[in-house]
mmCIF file of C-alpha atoms in Angstrom:
data_model
loop_
_atom_site.group_PDB
_atom_site.id
_atom_site.type_symbol
_atom_site.label_atom_id
_atom_site.label_comp_id
_atom_site.label_asym_id
_atom_site.label_seq_id
_atom_site.Cartn_x
_atom_site.Cartn_y
_atom_site.Cartn_z
ATOM 1 C CA UNK A 1 14.992 -20.566 8.540
ATOM 2 C CA UNK A 2 11.840 -20.348 9.702
ATOM 3 C CA UNK A 3 11.438 -17.574 12.284
ATOM 4 C CA UNK A 4 8.305 -17.298 14.587
ATOM 5 C CA UNK A 5 7.939 -13.589 14.767
ATOM 6 C CA UNK A 6 4.936 -14.241 17.071
ATOM 7 C CA UNK A 7 4.908 -16.659 19.820
ATOM 8 C CA UNK A 8 4.034 -15.758 23.963
ATOM 9 C CA UNK A 9 6.023 -16.864 26.593
ATOM 10 C CA UNK A 10 3.634 -17.315 30.130
ATOM 11 C CA UNK A 11 5.092 -15.842 33.368
ATOM 12 C CA UNK A 12 5.208 -18.377 35.823
ATOM 13 C CA UNK A 13 3.478 -17.390 38.967
ATOM 14 C CA UNK A 14 6.737 -16.207 40.887
ATOM 15 C CA UNK A 15 8.541 -14.616 37.985
ATOM 16 C CA UNK A 16 7.799 -11.412 39.126
ATOM 17 C CA UNK A 17 8.757 -11.665 42.246
ATOM 18 C CA UNK A 18 11.712 -13.552 41.965
ATOM 19 C CA UNK A 19 13.268 -10.653 39.157
ATOM 20 C CA UNK A 20 11.905 -7.740 40.664
ATOM 21 C CA UNK A 21 14.526 -5.606 42.444
ATOM 22 C CA UNK A 22 14.644 -6.337 46.081
ATOM 23 C CA UNK A 23 13.396 -2.739 46.724
ATOM 24 C CA UNK A 24 10.595 -2.725 44.930
ATOM 25 C CA UNK A 25 9.415 -6.399 45.761
ATOM 26 C CA UNK A 26 5.825 -4.800 47.465
ATOM 27 C CA UNK A 27 5.288 -3.975 44.126
ATOM 28 C CA UNK A 28 5.392 -6.701 42.292
ATOM 29 C CA UNK A 29 2.521 -9.003 40.748
ATOM 30 C CA UNK A 30 1.847 -12.620 42.515
ATOM 31 C CA UNK A 31 -0.847 -15.352 42.352
ATOM 32 C CA UNK A 32 -3.496 -15.961 44.279
ATOM 33 C CA UNK A 33 -6.483 -18.052 44.443
ATOM 34 C CA UNK A 34 -10.296 -16.717 45.164
ATOM 35 C CA UNK A 35 -12.660 -18.245 47.211
ATOM 36 C CA UNK A 36 -14.114 -20.484 44.312
ATOM 37 C CA UNK A 37 -10.533 -21.745 43.713
ATOM 38 C CA UNK A 38 -9.646 -19.825 40.698
ATOM 39 C CA UNK A 39 -5.832 -18.533 40.390
ATOM 40 C CA UNK A 40 -6.066 -14.595 39.886
ATOM 41 C CA UNK A 41 -2.549 -12.522 38.826
ATOM 42 C CA UNK A 42 -2.918 -10.661 41.701
ATOM 43 C CA UNK A 43 -1.697 -7.055 42.712
ATOM 44 C CA UNK A 44 -0.848 -6.864 46.430
ATOM 45 C CA UNK A 45 -0.102 -2.823 46.556
ATOM 46 C CA UNK A 46 -3.956 -1.924 45.466
ATOM 47 C CA UNK A 47 -5.628 -5.359 46.248
ATOM 48 C CA UNK A 48 -6.644 -5.811 42.853
ATOM 49 C CA UNK A 49 -7.081 -8.865 40.992
ATOM 50 C CA UNK A 50 -6.336 -8.971 37.525
ATOM 51 C CA UNK A 51 -6.603 -11.702 35.331
ATOM 52 C CA UNK A 52 -7.364 -15.551 35.461
ATOM 53 C CA UNK A 53 -3.889 -17.312 35.237
ATOM 54 C CA UNK A 54 -5.323 -20.022 32.986
ATOM 55 C CA UNK A 55 -3.828 -21.843 30.008
ATOM 56 C CA UNK A 56 -4.462 -20.887 25.991
ATOM 57 C CA UNK A 57 -4.741 -23.709 23.562
ATOM 58 C CA UNK A 58 -4.210 -22.797 19.748
ATOM 59 C CA UNK A 59 -7.235 -23.412 17.570
ATOM 60 C CA UNK A 60 -9.584 -25.129 20.684
ATOM 61 C CA UNK A 61 -12.484 -22.481 19.633
ATOM 62 C CA UNK A 62 -11.489 -20.321 22.867
ATOM 63 C CA UNK A 63 -12.582 -22.757 25.386
ATOM 64 C CA UNK A 64 -9.286 -23.049 27.300
ATOM 65 C CA UNK A 65 -9.435 -19.118 27.167
ATOM 66 C CA UNK A 66 -12.912 -18.489 27.735
ATOM 67 C CA UNK A 67 -13.835 -21.176 29.568
ATOM 68 C CA UNK A 68 -12.729 -20.254 33.160
ATOM 69 C CA UNK A 69 -13.718 -17.040 33.130
ATOM 70 C CA UNK A 70 -17.210 -17.915 32.052
ATOM 71 C CA UNK A 71 -17.337 -20.742 34.614
ATOM 72 C CA UNK A 72 -16.473 -18.153 37.523
ATOM 73 C CA UNK A 73 -18.759 -15.038 36.174
ATOM 74 C CA UNK A 74 -21.316 -18.638 36.700
ATOM 75 C CA UNK A 75 -19.891 -18.910 40.169
ATOM 76 C CA UNK A 76 -19.016 -22.436 39.512
ATOM 77 C CA UNK A 77 -16.048 -23.452 41.805
ATOM 78 C CA UNK A 78 -13.131 -24.631 39.815
ATOM 79 C CA UNK A 79 -13.103 -27.932 38.648
ATOM 80 C CA UNK A 80 -9.285 -28.334 37.903
ATOM 81 C CA UNK A 81 -6.105 -26.369 39.128
ATOM 82 C CA UNK A 82 -5.519 -24.381 36.251
ATOM 83 C CA UNK A 83 -1.792 -23.387 37.371
ATOM 84 C CA UNK A 84 -0.623 -26.612 37.355
ATOM 85 C CA UNK A 85 -2.730 -27.660 34.399
ATOM 86 C CA UNK A 86 -0.585 -25.077 32.176
ATOM 87 C CA UNK A 87 1.828 -26.805 30.372
ATOM 88 C CA UNK A 88 5.527 -26.743 31.153
ATOM 89 C CA UNK A 89 5.895 -25.543 27.015
ATOM 90 C CA UNK A 90 4.062 -22.241 28.527
ATOM 91 C CA UNK A 91 6.217 -21.179 31.123
ATOM 92 C CA UNK A 92 9.459 -22.714 30.704
ATOM 93 C CA UNK A 93 12.724 -22.123 28.036
ATOM 94 C CA UNK A 94 13.928 -25.314 27.495
ATOM 95 C CA UNK A 95 10.806 -27.199 27.138
ATOM 96 C CA UNK A 96 9.938 -24.195 24.819
ATOM 97 C CA UNK A 97 12.751 -25.092 22.608
ATOM 98 C CA UNK A 98 11.363 -28.891 22.813
ATOM 99 C CA UNK A 99 8.412 -27.248 21.307
ATOM 100 C CA UNK A 100 9.457 -25.553 18.604
ATOM 101 C CA UNK A 101 10.903 -28.993 17.400
ATOM 102 C CA UNK A 102 7.037 -30.234 17.200
ATOM 103 C CA UNK A 103 6.095 -27.010 15.192
ATOM 104 C CA UNK A 104 9.152 -26.688 12.421
ATOM 105 C CA UNK A 105 10.186 -23.890 13.992
ATOM 106 C CA UNK A 106 13.783 -22.860 13.999
ATOM 107 C CA UNK A 107 13.612 -19.604 16.245
ATOM 108 C CA UNK A 108 11.107 -17.589 17.216
ATOM 109 C CA UNK A 109 10.704 -14.047 19.400
ATOM 110 C CA UNK A 110 8.691 -14.485 22.724
ATOM 111 C CA UNK A 111 6.121 -11.598 24.308
ATOM 112 C CA UNK A 112 4.904 -11.733 27.383
ATOM 113 C CA UNK A 113 1.699 -13.233 28.010
ATOM 114 C CA UNK A 114 0.212 -11.238 30.998
ATOM 115 C CA UNK A 115 2.155 -8.708 30.400
ATOM 116 C CA UNK A 116 -0.324 -7.513 27.013
ATOM 117 C CA UNK A 117 -3.376 -6.584 29.867
ATOM 118 C CA UNK A 118 -2.062 -6.139 33.306
ATOM 119 C CA UNK A 119 -1.262 -2.736 33.107
ATOM 120 C CA UNK A 120 -4.699 -1.888 32.229
ATOM 121 C CA UNK A 121 -5.466 -2.110 35.769
ATOM 122 C CA UNK A 122 -2.454 -0.357 37.113
ATOM 123 C CA UNK A 123 -2.728 2.619 34.560
ATOM 124 C CA UNK A 124 -2.253 5.342 37.158
ATOM 125 C CA UNK A 125 0.611 3.459 39.191
ATOM 126 C CA UNK A 126 3.447 4.095 37.105
ATOM 127 C CA UNK A 127 5.795 2.355 39.825
ATOM 128 C CA UNK A 128 3.898 -0.778 40.106
ATOM 129 C CA UNK A 129 4.123 -0.931 36.030
ATOM 130 C CA UNK A 130 8.101 -0.026 35.962
ATOM 131 C CA UNK A 131 8.858 -2.460 38.544
ATOM 132 C CA UNK A 132 7.090 -5.536 37.037
ATOM 133 C CA UNK A 133 8.109 -4.215 33.621
ATOM 134 C CA UNK A 134 12.237 -4.326 34.987
ATOM 135 C CA UNK A 135 11.622 -7.850 36.177
ATOM 136 C CA UNK A 136 9.970 -9.186 32.903
ATOM 137 C CA UNK A 137 13.343 -7.684 31.378
ATOM 138 C CA UNK A 138 15.522 -9.543 33.962
ATOM 139 C CA UNK A 139 13.454 -12.914 32.970
ATOM 140 C CA UNK A 140 13.913 -12.334 29.157
ATOM 141 C CA UNK A 141 17.623 -11.967 29.571
ATOM 142 C CA UNK A 142 17.911 -15.472 31.427
ATOM 143 C CA UNK A 143 15.331 -17.626 28.887
ATOM 144 C CA UNK A 144 17.564 -15.994 26.186
ATOM 145 C CA UNK A 145 20.576 -17.488 27.670
ATOM 146 C CA UNK A 146 18.407 -20.918 27.960
ATOM 147 C CA UNK A 147 17.280 -20.713 24.989
ATOM 148 C CA UNK A 148 20.405 -22.457 22.562
ATOM 149 C CA UNK A 149 20.048 -19.524 20.341
ATOM 150 C CA UNK A 150 16.756 -20.755 19.663
ATOM 151 C CA UNK A 151 14.754 -17.926 22.112
ATOM 152 C CA UNK A 152 14.602 -14.098 21.128
ATOM 153 C CA UNK A 153 12.473 -12.774 24.211
ATOM 154 C CA UNK A 154 11.555 -8.872 23.859
ATOM 155 C CA UNK A 155 12.304 -6.353 26.433
ATOM 156 C CA UNK A 156 9.160 -4.896 27.963
ATOM 157 C CA UNK A 157 9.137 -0.959 28.086
ATOM 158 C CA UNK A 158 6.971 2.475 28.556
ATOM 159 C CA UNK A 159 8.017 5.778 27.258
ATOM 160 C CA UNK A 160 5.719 7.073 30.535
ATOM 161 C CA UNK A 161 6.832 8.816 33.144
ATOM 162 C CA UNK A 162 8.164 12.130 31.490
ATOM 163 C CA UNK A 163 12.146 11.355 32.634
ATOM 164 C CA UNK A 164 13.437 8.731 30.461
ATOM 165 C CA UNK A 165 16.277 7.478 32.651
ATOM 166 C CA UNK A 166 14.436 4.436 33.363
ATOM 167 C CA UNK A 167 13.825 3.684 29.516
ATOM 168 C CA UNK A 168 17.272 4.325 28.614
ATOM 169 C CA UNK A 169 18.825 2.409 31.474
ATOM 170 C CA UNK A 170 16.562 -0.655 30.608
ATOM 171 C CA UNK A 171 17.215 -0.550 26.811
ATOM 172 C CA UNK A 172 20.937 -0.284 27.702
ATOM 173 C CA UNK A 173 20.720 -3.285 29.873
ATOM 174 C CA UNK A 174 18.635 -5.477 27.262
ATOM 175 C CA UNK A 175 21.316 -4.494 24.471
ATOM 176 C CA UNK A 176 23.924 -5.195 26.192
ATOM 177 C CA UNK A 177 22.585 -8.657 27.152
ATOM 178 C CA UNK A 178 21.480 -9.799 23.526
ATOM 179 C CA UNK A 179 17.988 -8.804 23.371
ATOM 180 C CA UNK A 180 16.796 -7.268 19.956
ATOM 181 C CA UNK A 181 13.172 -6.014 20.017
ATOM 182 C CA UNK A 182 10.777 -4.523 23.074
ATOM 183 C CA UNK A 183 7.073 -4.167 23.579
ATOM 184 C CA UNK A 184 6.300 -0.450 23.760
ATOM 185 C CA UNK A 185 2.677 0.818 23.532
ATOM 186 C CA UNK A 186 1.542 2.737 20.206
ATOM 187 C CA UNK A 187 -0.634 6.149 21.462
ATOM 188 C CA UNK A 188 -0.414 9.346 22.966
ATOM 189 C CA UNK A 189 2.396 9.140 25.606
ATOM 190 C CA UNK A 190 1.054 11.293 28.643
ATOM 191 C CA UNK A 191 -0.620 13.357 26.336
ATOM 192 C CA UNK A 192 2.126 13.561 23.686
ATOM 193 C CA UNK A 193 2.421 12.777 20.748
ATOM 194 C CA UNK A 194 4.986 9.742 19.958
ATOM 195 C CA UNK A 195 6.848 12.002 17.841
ATOM 196 C CA UNK A 196 7.061 14.482 19.970
ATOM 197 C CA UNK A 197 10.534 16.010 20.430
ATOM 198 C CA UNK A 198 10.216 15.373 23.957
ATOM 199 C CA UNK A 199 10.794 11.950 23.352
ATOM 200 C CA UNK A 200 13.766 11.864 20.481
ATOM 201 C CA UNK A 201 15.558 10.650 23.353
ATOM 202 C CA UNK A 202 14.006 7.733 23.583
ATOM 203 C CA UNK A 203 14.400 6.527 20.235
ATOM 204 C CA UNK A 204 17.747 7.587 20.015
ATOM 205 C CA UNK A 205 18.048 4.910 22.726
ATOM 206 C CA UNK A 206 16.238 2.284 20.779
ATOM 207 C CA UNK A 207 18.800 2.446 17.958
ATOM 208 C CA UNK A 208 21.654 3.486 20.064
ATOM 209 C CA UNK A 209 21.081 -0.192 21.706
ATOM 210 C CA UNK A 210 20.219 -1.770 18.898
ATOM 211 C CA UNK A 211 16.336 -2.629 20.179
ATOM 212 C CA UNK A 212 13.779 -2.749 17.538
ATOM 213 C CA UNK A 213 10.430 -1.250 19.502
ATOM 214 C CA UNK A 214 7.206 -3.593 18.652
ATOM 215 C CA UNK A 215 3.749 -2.530 18.702
ATOM 216 C CA UNK A 216 1.855 -5.232 19.896
ATOM 217 C CA UNK A 217 -2.330 -5.664 19.483
ATOM 218 C CA UNK A 218 -3.017 -5.392 23.034
ATOM 219 C CA UNK A 219 -0.197 -3.635 25.121
ATOM 220 C CA UNK A 220 -0.914 -3.509 28.513
ATOM 221 C CA UNK A 221 -2.167 0.391 28.982
ATOM 222 C CA UNK A 222 -3.532 1.062 25.790
ATOM 223 C CA UNK A 223 -6.470 0.036 23.637
ATOM 224 C CA UNK A 224 -5.711 -1.310 20.254
ATOM 225 C CA UNK A 225 -8.031 1.217 19.066
ATOM 226 C CA UNK A 226 -6.404 3.707 21.258
ATOM 227 C CA UNK A 227 -10.121 5.533 21.345
ATOM 228 C CA UNK A 228 -10.351 7.348 24.395
ATOM 229 C CA UNK A 229 -11.885 4.879 27.836
ATOM 230 C CA UNK A 230 -15.001 7.347 27.701
ATOM 231 C CA UNK A 231 -16.251 5.158 24.609
ATOM 232 C CA UNK A 232 -16.043 2.138 26.706
ATOM 233 C CA UNK A 233 -18.027 3.653 30.256
ATOM 234 C CA UNK A 234 -19.823 0.271 31.454
ATOM 235 C CA UNK A 235 -18.283 -2.129 28.661
ATOM 236 C CA UNK A 236 -18.858 -5.768 29.576
ATOM 237 C CA UNK A 237 -14.985 -6.794 28.697
ATOM 238 C CA UNK A 238 -12.309 -4.189 30.521
ATOM 239 C CA UNK A 239 -9.457 -5.188 27.759
ATOM 240 C CA UNK A 240 -11.536 -5.233 24.015
ATOM 241 C CA UNK A 241 -14.591 -4.677 23.189
ATOM 242 C CA UNK A 242 -16.794 -5.015 19.999
ATOM 243 C CA UNK A 243 -16.014 -0.854 19.762
ATOM 244 C CA UNK A 244 -12.646 -1.495 20.118
ATOM 245 C CA UNK A 245 -12.107 -4.727 17.853
ATOM 246 C CA UNK A 246 -13.947 -2.297 14.877
ATOM 247 C CA UNK A 247 -11.117 -0.293 14.839
ATOM 248 C CA UNK A 248 -8.616 -2.231 16.227
ATOM 249 C CA UNK A 249 -6.161 -0.446 13.089
ATOM 250 C CA UNK A 250 -6.618 2.946 14.100
ATOM 251 C CA UNK A 251 -4.290 2.922 16.907
ATOM 252 C CA UNK A 252 -1.592 1.786 15.046
ATOM 253 C CA UNK A 253 -2.310 3.911 12.175
ATOM 254 C CA UNK A 254 -2.313 6.817 14.155
ATOM 255 C CA UNK A 255 0.843 6.501 15.563
ATOM 256 C CA UNK A 256 2.861 5.328 12.222
ATOM 257 C CA UNK A 257 1.337 8.462 10.722
ATOM 258 C CA UNK A 258 2.258 10.387 13.394
ATOM 259 C CA UNK A 259 6.122 9.344 13.082
ATOM 260 C CA UNK A 260 6.625 9.362 9.603
ATOM 261 C CA UNK A 261 4.520 12.779 9.074
ATOM 262 C CA UNK A 262 6.519 14.539 12.059
ATOM 263 C CA UNK A 263 9.824 13.378 10.566
ATOM 264 C CA UNK A 264 10.865 10.779 13.196
ATOM 265 C CA UNK A 265 12.661 8.794 9.856
ATOM 266 C CA UNK A 266 13.979 11.694 8.946
ATOM 267 C CA UNK A 267 15.844 12.460 12.348
ATOM 268 C CA UNK A 268 16.057 8.562 13.092
ATOM 269 C CA UNK A 269 16.866 6.484 9.937
ATOM 270 C CA UNK A 270 17.913 3.464 11.673
ATOM 271 C CA UNK A 271 14.620 3.157 13.471
ATOM 272 C CA UNK A 272 12.348 0.524 12.683
ATOM 273 C CA UNK A 273 9.433 -0.702 13.850
ATOM 274 C CA UNK A 274 7.618 -4.172 13.927
ATOM 275 C CA UNK A 275 3.773 -4.697 14.714
ATOM 276 C CA UNK A 276 2.488 -7.690 15.571
ATOM 277 C CA UNK A 277 -1.198 -9.591 15.493
ATOM 278 C CA UNK A 278 -2.298 -6.032 13.647
ATOM 279 C CA UNK A 279 -2.864 -7.803 10.427
ATOM 280 C CA UNK A 280 -0.928 -5.791 7.339
ATOM 281 C CA UNK A 281 -4.315 -4.374 6.181
ATOM 282 C CA UNK A 282 -3.583 -1.342 8.319
ATOM 283 C CA UNK A 283 -0.252 -0.408 5.829
ATOM 284 C CA UNK A 284 -2.553 -0.826 2.572
ATOM 285 C CA UNK A 285 -5.193 1.224 3.897
ATOM 286 C CA UNK A 286 -2.831 3.997 5.235
ATOM 287 C CA UNK A 287 -0.994 3.902 2.056
ATOM 288 C CA UNK A 288 -4.358 5.065 0.261
ATOM 289 C CA UNK A 289 -5.736 5.858 -3.277
ATOM 290 C CA UNK A 290 -3.017 7.176 -4.779
ATOM 291 C CA UNK A 291 -2.049 6.109 -8.133
ATOM 292 C CA UNK A 292 1.691 5.190 -7.743
ATOM 293 C CA UNK A 293 0.694 3.667 -4.328
ATOM 294 C CA UNK A 294 -1.318 0.504 -2.955
ATOM 295 C CA UNK A 295 -4.876 0.672 -4.037
ATOM 296 C CA UNK A 296 -7.414 0.492 -1.640
ATOM 297 C CA UNK A 297 -7.670 -1.226 2.247
ATOM 298 C CA UNK A 298 -8.433 -5.021 3.133
ATOM 299 C CA UNK A 299 -10.473 -6.352 6.181
ATOM 300 C CA UNK A 300 -12.949 -3.322 5.486
ATOM 301 C CA UNK A 301 -10.462 -0.820 6.847
ATOM 302 C CA UNK A 302 -11.968 2.677 6.094
ATOM 303 C CA UNK A 303 -9.472 5.648 5.417
ATOM 304 C CA UNK A 304 -8.937 8.780 4.043
ATOM 305 C CA UNK A 305 -7.236 9.706 1.152
ATOM 306 C CA UNK A 306 -3.716 7.898 2.440
ATOM 307 C CA UNK A 307 -0.561 9.121 3.311
ATOM 308 C CA UNK A 308 0.978 10.739 -0.131
ATOM 309 C CA UNK A 309 -1.898 12.662 -1.000
ATOM 310 C CA UNK A 310 -2.550 13.913 2.708
ATOM 311 C CA UNK A 311 1.062 15.324 2.790
ATOM 312 C CA UNK A 312 0.629 16.880 -1.117
ATOM 313 C CA UNK A 313 -2.672 18.386 0.305
ATOM 314 C CA UNK A 314 -0.810 20.426 3.123
ATOM 315 C CA UNK A 315 1.575 21.922 0.790
ATOM 316 C CA UNK A 316 -0.987 22.670 -1.083
ATOM 317 C CA UNK A 317 -3.411 24.465 1.235
ATOM 318 C CA UNK A 318 -0.303 25.647 3.320
ATOM 319 C CA UNK A 319 3.294 25.413 4.410
ATOM 320 C CA UNK A 320 4.091 21.459 5.426
ATOM 321 C CA UNK A 321 4.212 21.348 9.074
ATOM 322 C CA UNK A 322 7.502 19.103 8.593
ATOM 323 C CA UNK A 323 9.182 18.953 5.264
ATOM 324 C CA UNK A 324 10.343 15.456 4.647
ATOM 325 C CA UNK A 325 13.340 13.604 2.626
ATOM 326 C CA UNK A 326 11.007 11.220 0.723
ATOM 327 C CA UNK A 327 7.279 10.584 0.432
ATOM 328 C CA UNK A 328 5.335 9.429 3.116
ATOM 329 C CA UNK A 329 4.286 6.121 1.894
ATOM 330 C CA UNK A 330 8.465 5.234 1.298
ATOM 331 C CA UNK A 331 9.357 5.819 5.033
ATOM 332 C CA UNK A 332 6.351 3.617 6.110
ATOM 333 C CA UNK A 333 7.359 0.580 3.554
ATOM 334 C CA UNK A 334 10.780 0.994 4.899
ATOM 335 C CA UNK A 335 10.553 1.230 8.336
ATOM 336 C CA UNK A 336 7.684 -0.877 9.409
ATOM 337 C CA UNK A 337 7.511 -4.761 9.389
ATOM 338 C CA UNK A 338 4.333 -6.552 10.276
ATOM 339 C CA UNK A 339 3.328 -10.097 10.922
ATOM 340 C CA UNK A 340 0.193 -11.659 9.637
ATOM 341 C CA UNK A 341 -2.725 -13.968 9.493
ATOM 342 C CA UNK A 342 -3.234 -17.205 6.996
ATOM 343 C CA UNK A 343 -6.875 -15.324 6.594
ATOM 344 C CA UNK A 344 -5.394 -12.422 4.966
ATOM 345 C CA UNK A 345 -4.339 -12.214 1.276
ATOM 346 C CA UNK A 346 -0.816 -12.879 2.219
ATOM 347 C CA UNK A 347 -0.103 -13.448 -1.457
ATOM 348 C CA UNK A 348 -1.354 -10.831 -2.677
ATOM 349 C CA UNK A 349 0.508 -8.557 -0.689
ATOM 350 C CA UNK A 350 3.422 -9.945 -1.622
ATOM 351 C CA UNK A 351 3.467 -10.227 -5.438
ATOM 352 C CA UNK A 352 1.287 -7.129 -5.921
ATOM 353 C CA UNK A 353 0.895 -4.754 -3.151
ATOM 354 C CA UNK A 354 4.634 -4.644 -2.882
ATOM 355 C CA UNK A 355 4.514 -5.958 1.051
ATOM 356 C CA UNK A 356 7.387 -8.578 0.117
ATOM 357 C CA UNK A 357 9.352 -6.971 2.611
ATOM 358 C CA UNK A 358 7.346 -5.954 4.993
ATOM 359 C CA UNK A 359 5.425 -9.274 6.109
ATOM 360 C CA UNK A 360 6.776 -12.122 8.425
ATOM 361 C CA UNK A 361 5.511 -15.065 9.431
ATOM 362 C CA UNK A 362 4.004 -15.405 12.854
ATOM 363 C CA UNK A 363 1.761 -18.445 14.759
ATOM 364 C CA UNK A 364 0.386 -16.923 18.029
ATOM 365 C CA UNK A 365 1.506 -19.754 19.868
ATOM 366 C CA UNK A 366 0.069 -21.108 22.082
ATOM 367 C CA UNK A 367 -3.010 -18.789 22.380
ATOM 368 C CA UNK A 368 -6.288 -19.768 21.272
ATOM 369 C CA UNK A 369 -6.170 -17.416 18.080
ATOM 370 C CA UNK A 370 -3.054 -18.775 17.295
ATOM 371 C CA UNK A 371 -2.134 -22.146 14.914
ATOM 372 C CA UNK A 372 -1.702 -25.445 15.876
ATOM 373 C CA UNK A 373 0.010 -26.265 13.010
ATOM 374 C CA UNK A 374 1.268 -23.072 11.817
ATOM 375 C CA UNK A 375 3.281 -23.791 8.826
ATOM 376 C CA UNK A 376 0.561 -26.063 7.556
ATOM 377 C CA UNK A 377 -1.723 -23.570 8.035
ATOM 378 C CA UNK A 378 0.021 -20.714 6.226
ATOM 379 C CA UNK A 379 1.899 -23.174 3.749
ATOM 380 C CA UNK A 380 -1.888 -23.624 1.952
ATOM 381 C CA UNK A 381 -2.597 -20.386 1.392
ATOM 382 C CA UNK A 382 1.235 -19.119 -0.029
ATOM 383 C CA UNK A 383 1.337 -22.080 -2.999
ATOM 384 C CA UNK A 384 1.572 -18.591 -5.275
ATOM 385 C CA UNK A 385 4.748 -16.893 -4.430
ATOM 386 C CA UNK A 386 8.388 -18.049 -5.288
ATOM 387 C CA UNK A 387 11.179 -19.600 -3.153
ATOM 388 C CA UNK A 388 13.236 -16.646 -2.459
ATOM 389 C CA UNK A 389 9.866 -14.750 -1.321
ATOM 390 C CA UNK A 390 8.909 -17.427 0.894
ATOM 391 C CA UNK A 391 12.389 -17.248 2.566
ATOM 392 C CA UNK A 392 11.397 -13.612 3.388
ATOM 393 C CA UNK A 393 8.483 -14.252 4.930
ATOM 394 C CA UNK A 394 9.423 -17.393 7.354
ATOM 395 C CA UNK A 395 12.015 -15.869 8.643
ATOM 396 C CA UNK A 396 14.700 -13.789 6.009
ATOM 397 C CA UNK A 397 12.749 -10.196 6.656
ATOM 398 C CA UNK A 398 12.566 -11.091 10.574
ATOM 399 C CA UNK A 399 16.644 -11.777 10.613
ATOM 400 C CA UNK A 400 17.154 -8.843 8.674
ATOM 401 C CA UNK A 401 15.106 -6.852 11.100
ATOM 402 C CA UNK A 402 16.559 -8.426 14.399
ATOM 403 C CA UNK A 403 19.988 -8.339 12.758
ATOM 404 C CA UNK A 404 19.885 -11.770 13.905
ATOM 405 C CA UNK A 405 21.776 -14.760 11.975
#
């Protein structure tokens, strides 16, 4: 089975309004057009234009992604209707199933498209965030039902807000309707670390409802690096600046290390995470240079001595903050799975550095940074692995993680 663990489904313009709870429709996002004719994702509640509604095309040099933005910045009128120009396979579940046949993919996970960006614009409005996450979750269930067993849309949730009742309700709804995973932002949660005991209810709800939490490189209300917003004052791009990209592994490394070193996986041994579009270089760098670990890191990620040495040092310097049952690196390898990019040394990950059970195939279709012919692109760099290893990489690991056939 070919299981693509990284595809995105565009929210059609009326999605939020159609699926929002009736008493929350005043909070629903919608589509509006500006004076130049560009369609925008829009919050009527805050009177805020968020994101230009336009298609993306894999491997087009980002023309489809940046073109509308650049034309808008140059104050050029929209020459095409970007909503009408978006192919049905971007928004329609049945059309996406047909697209899978063209890509040679049997089954795919589906993440939100606009859901990965709009949360930053309404960060202080948890009511808007929750209402529109709920709308996506309701649509995700409908998409799965239309997907003929080939579409596995994720849910979208947040740990923020203090009261975890909303999160528990959403996860129960998703799990009871066959959804196997949900996006959740990594980083501090209202100022609390992810491993804080107040969040144990959240991790228990993920496990009890059979939901795998997924960290995506951009998930609404956090930067990839998780650096403080003070670093980005006057930044030209509100979402992904050069500084943020330079340290794009930092946030997930800190989040994973926090969960491990503060004992979350001893308390919840069945909890598993996936990371998407963050590469697997962050794993090698986090393990560090210990003799029994994976040497070095990839992608020029700069790290300290790694989990195991740091944990042992704490024991020498003073008592451990938390006494773990295993070595920290063992939790990392057992509890995290990651999609990779064909520009990474994937074969080396699998054959030399012990990540055979950790790396997964993902095309990022239909994003411009994704791949138009993913099996061909990935296949060109995977000649040196065995058929059994290919079976795990192209679908076995993903299917096991989600518990699907």
